[in-house]
Amino acid sequence: MTEETTTSEAGTRALAQRLAATLAPGAVLLLHGDLGAGKTAFVRGLAEGLGIPDDQVSSPTFTLVHEYRGGRLTLHHADLYRLPQGSASIEELGLDETAEEGVLAIEWPERLARPVAGALHVRFTIVDESARRIAIGGS
């Protein structure tokens, strides 16, 4: 597991850009953390690292999934915050098929009914107003 503390949104995005360079089609990232922990900023960095303009990225809270094309890989960004705890599987949501062609980043993965095999977990901890501890690793 890799752990890094960032001290700004730009630092969080830069960490995600470095990670994006290592991702292959089918990569699934599960983003764990409280509201305001930096999950969407991290996804903006993933987009930048994949060659997608970051200004396209917004939280998909009201639409469940956003798709961003135009980069090295398609980025699918799901936000499950509005779903009841443990209410759906990645297959029921149709996210398993979207993940095959690009990268899938899921905010609030604890809402899923079961774990996603092979997913990379990204855990955000708020240290203070601007600092975030970000741990990246397997289950």
Tab-separated table of C-alpha atoms in Angstrom:
chain	number	residue	atom	x	y	z
A	1	MET	CA	0.000	0.000	0.000
A	2	THR	CA	1.174	3.498	-0.846
A	3	GLU	CA	0.309	6.405	1.400
A	4	GLU	CA	0.869	10.094	0.765
A	5	THR	CA	-0.271	13.287	2.458
A	6	THR	CA	-1.233	16.098	0.109
A	7	THR	CA	-1.541	19.679	1.305
A	8	SER	CA	-3.714	21.116	-1.459
A	9	GLU	CA	-6.237	20.158	-4.114
A	10	ALA	CA	-3.444	20.540	-6.674
A	11	GLY	CA	-1.384	17.983	-4.730
A	12	THR	CA	-4.311	15.549	-4.673
A	13	ARG	CA	-4.758	15.966	-8.415
A	14	ALA	CA	-1.030	15.467	-9.054
A	15	LEU	CA	-1.080	12.182	-7.114
A	16	ALA	CA	-4.023	11.002	-9.213
A	17	GLN	CA	-2.250	12.034	-12.433
A	18	ARG	CA	0.721	9.851	-11.515
A	19	LEU	CA	-1.597	6.935	-10.750
A	20	ALA	CA	-3.493	7.408	-14.055
A	21	ALA	CA	-0.277	6.834	-16.001
A	22	THR	CA	-0.151	3.286	-14.582
A	23	LEU	CA	-3.770	2.295	-15.253
A	24	ALA	CA	-4.885	-0.152	-17.931
A	25	PRO	CA	-8.335	-0.827	-19.415
A	26	GLY	CA	-10.539	-2.531	-16.840
A	27	ALA	CA	-9.040	-0.718	-13.843
A	28	VAL	CA	-11.563	-0.113	-11.048
A	29	LEU	CA	-10.808	2.402	-8.295
A	30	LEU	CA	-12.949	2.481	-5.171
A	31	LEU	CA	-12.780	5.921	-3.544
A	32	HIS	CA	-13.476	5.861	0.205
A	33	GLY	CA	-13.767	8.987	2.325
A	34	ASP	CA	-16.029	11.523	3.968
A	35	LEU	CA	-17.762	14.350	2.140
A	36	GLY	CA	-15.183	16.964	1.224
A	37	ALA	CA	-12.258	14.552	1.504
A	38	GLY	CA	-11.066	15.155	-2.061
A	39	LYS	CA	-12.569	12.275	-4.026
A	40	THR	CA	-13.835	14.410	-6.918
A	41	ALA	CA	-10.570	16.387	-7.011
A	42	PHE	CA	-8.781	13.042	-7.284
A	43	VAL	CA	-11.013	12.063	-10.231
A	44	ARG	CA	-10.152	15.394	-11.915
A	45	GLY	CA	-6.496	14.418	-11.570
A	46	LEU	CA	-7.225	10.983	-13.044
A	47	ALA	CA	-8.874	12.709	-16.011
A	48	GLU	CA	-5.854	14.958	-16.505
A	49	GLY	CA	-3.514	11.981	-16.274
A	50	LEU	CA	-5.554	10.159	-18.922
A	51	GLY	CA	-5.485	13.194	-21.248
A	52	ILE	CA	-9.070	14.313	-20.603
A	53	PRO	CA	-9.671	18.017	-19.872
A	54	ASP	CA	-10.264	18.252	-16.116
A	55	ASP	CA	-12.845	21.010	-16.527
A	56	GLN	CA	-15.261	18.368	-17.841
A	57	VAL	CA	-15.235	16.539	-14.497
A	58	SER	CA	-17.928	17.223	-11.933
A	59	SER	CA	-19.478	15.167	-9.179
A	60	PRO	CA	-22.099	12.863	-10.718
A	61	THR	CA	-24.237	12.903	-7.566
A	62	PHE	CA	-27.457	13.554	-9.480
A	63	THR	CA	-26.786	11.350	-12.523
A	64	LEU	CA	-24.988	8.377	-10.885
A	65	VAL	CA	-22.362	7.994	-13.650
A	66	HIS	CA	-20.490	10.421	-15.892
A	67	GLU	CA	-18.413	9.291	-18.840
A	68	TYR	CA	-15.396	11.244	-20.057
A	69	ARG	CA	-13.855	10.438	-23.438
A	70	GLY	CA	-11.035	11.897	-25.462
A	71	GLY	CA	-8.070	10.639	-23.513
A	72	ARG	CA	-5.854	7.560	-23.536
A	73	LEU	CA	-8.704	5.645	-21.850
A	74	THR	CA	-12.360	6.471	-21.214
A	75	LEU	CA	-12.999	7.486	-17.611
A	76	HIS	CA	-16.278	6.462	-15.954
A	77	HIS	CA	-17.017	8.283	-12.698
A	78	ALA	CA	-19.776	6.884	-10.489
A	79	ASP	CA	-21.084	8.437	-7.287
A	80	LEU	CA	-23.217	6.017	-5.262
A	81	TYR	CA	-23.905	8.409	-2.361
A	82	ARG	CA	-27.661	8.511	-3.015
A	83	LEU	CA	-28.042	4.714	-3.026
A	84	PRO	CA	-28.993	2.876	0.178
A	85	GLN	CA	-26.148	1.004	1.893
A	86	GLY	CA	-25.489	-2.370	0.242
A	87	SER	CA	-28.337	-1.927	-2.227
A	88	ALA	CA	-26.826	-2.774	-5.615
A	89	SER	CA	-24.053	-4.698	-7.271
A	90	ILE	CA	-21.667	-3.371	-9.879
A	91	GLU	CA	-23.332	-5.725	-12.373
A	92	GLU	CA	-26.870	-4.528	-11.571
A	93	LEU	CA	-25.745	-0.950	-12.125
A	94	GLY	CA	-24.158	-1.909	-15.459
A	95	LEU	CA	-20.786	-0.676	-14.264
A	96	ASP	CA	-18.977	-3.950	-14.934
A	97	GLU	CA	-19.389	-3.476	-18.686
A	98	THR	CA	-18.276	0.167	-18.628
A	99	ALA	CA	-15.149	-0.756	-16.702
A	100	GLU	CA	-13.962	-3.150	-19.407
A	101	GLU	CA	-13.267	-0.384	-21.921
A	102	GLY	CA	-11.613	2.147	-19.647
A	103	VAL	CA	-11.144	3.199	-16.047
A	104	LEU	CA	-13.992	3.153	-13.519
A	105	ALA	CA	-13.766	5.352	-10.412
A	106	ILE	CA	-16.521	4.754	-7.835
A	107	GLU	CA	-17.208	7.177	-4.980
A	108	TRP	CA	-19.006	5.707	-1.945
A	109	PRO	CA	-18.275	2.042	-2.858
A	110	GLU	CA	-19.555	0.917	0.550
A	111	ARG	CA	-23.014	1.310	-0.977
A	112	LEU	CA	-22.310	-1.731	-3.181
A	113	ALA	CA	-23.825	-5.054	-2.100
A	114	ARG	CA	-20.498	-6.893	-2.407
A	115	PRO	CA	-16.807	-6.130	-2.971
A	116	VAL	CA	-15.372	-5.630	-6.446
A	117	ALA	CA	-12.698	-8.234	-7.145
A	118	GLY	CA	-9.355	-6.797	-8.197
A	119	ALA	CA	-10.304	-3.197	-7.445
A	120	LEU	CA	-7.787	-0.664	-6.210
A	121	HIS	CA	-8.896	1.024	-2.984
A	122	VAL	CA	-8.139	4.724	-2.530
A	123	ARG	CA	-8.815	5.883	1.038
A	124	PHE	CA	-9.021	9.580	1.887
A	125	THR	CA	-8.579	10.890	5.421
A	126	ILE	CA	-9.048	14.572	6.207
A	127	VAL	CA	-6.011	15.717	8.197
A	128	ASP	CA	-6.940	19.395	8.372
A	129	GLU	CA	-8.593	22.068	6.218
A	130	SER	CA	-6.226	21.563	3.273
A	131	ALA	CA	-4.288	18.345	3.977
A	132	ARG	CA	-5.469	14.869	3.025
A	133	ARG	CA	-3.872	11.498	3.735
A	134	ILE	CA	-4.444	9.259	0.729
A	135	ALA	CA	-3.740	5.529	0.932
A	136	ILE	CA	-3.768	3.487	-2.277
A	137	GLY	CA	-3.711	-0.296	-2.371
A	138	GLY	CA	-5.608	-3.538	-2.774
A	139	SER	CA	-8.430	-4.694	-0.533
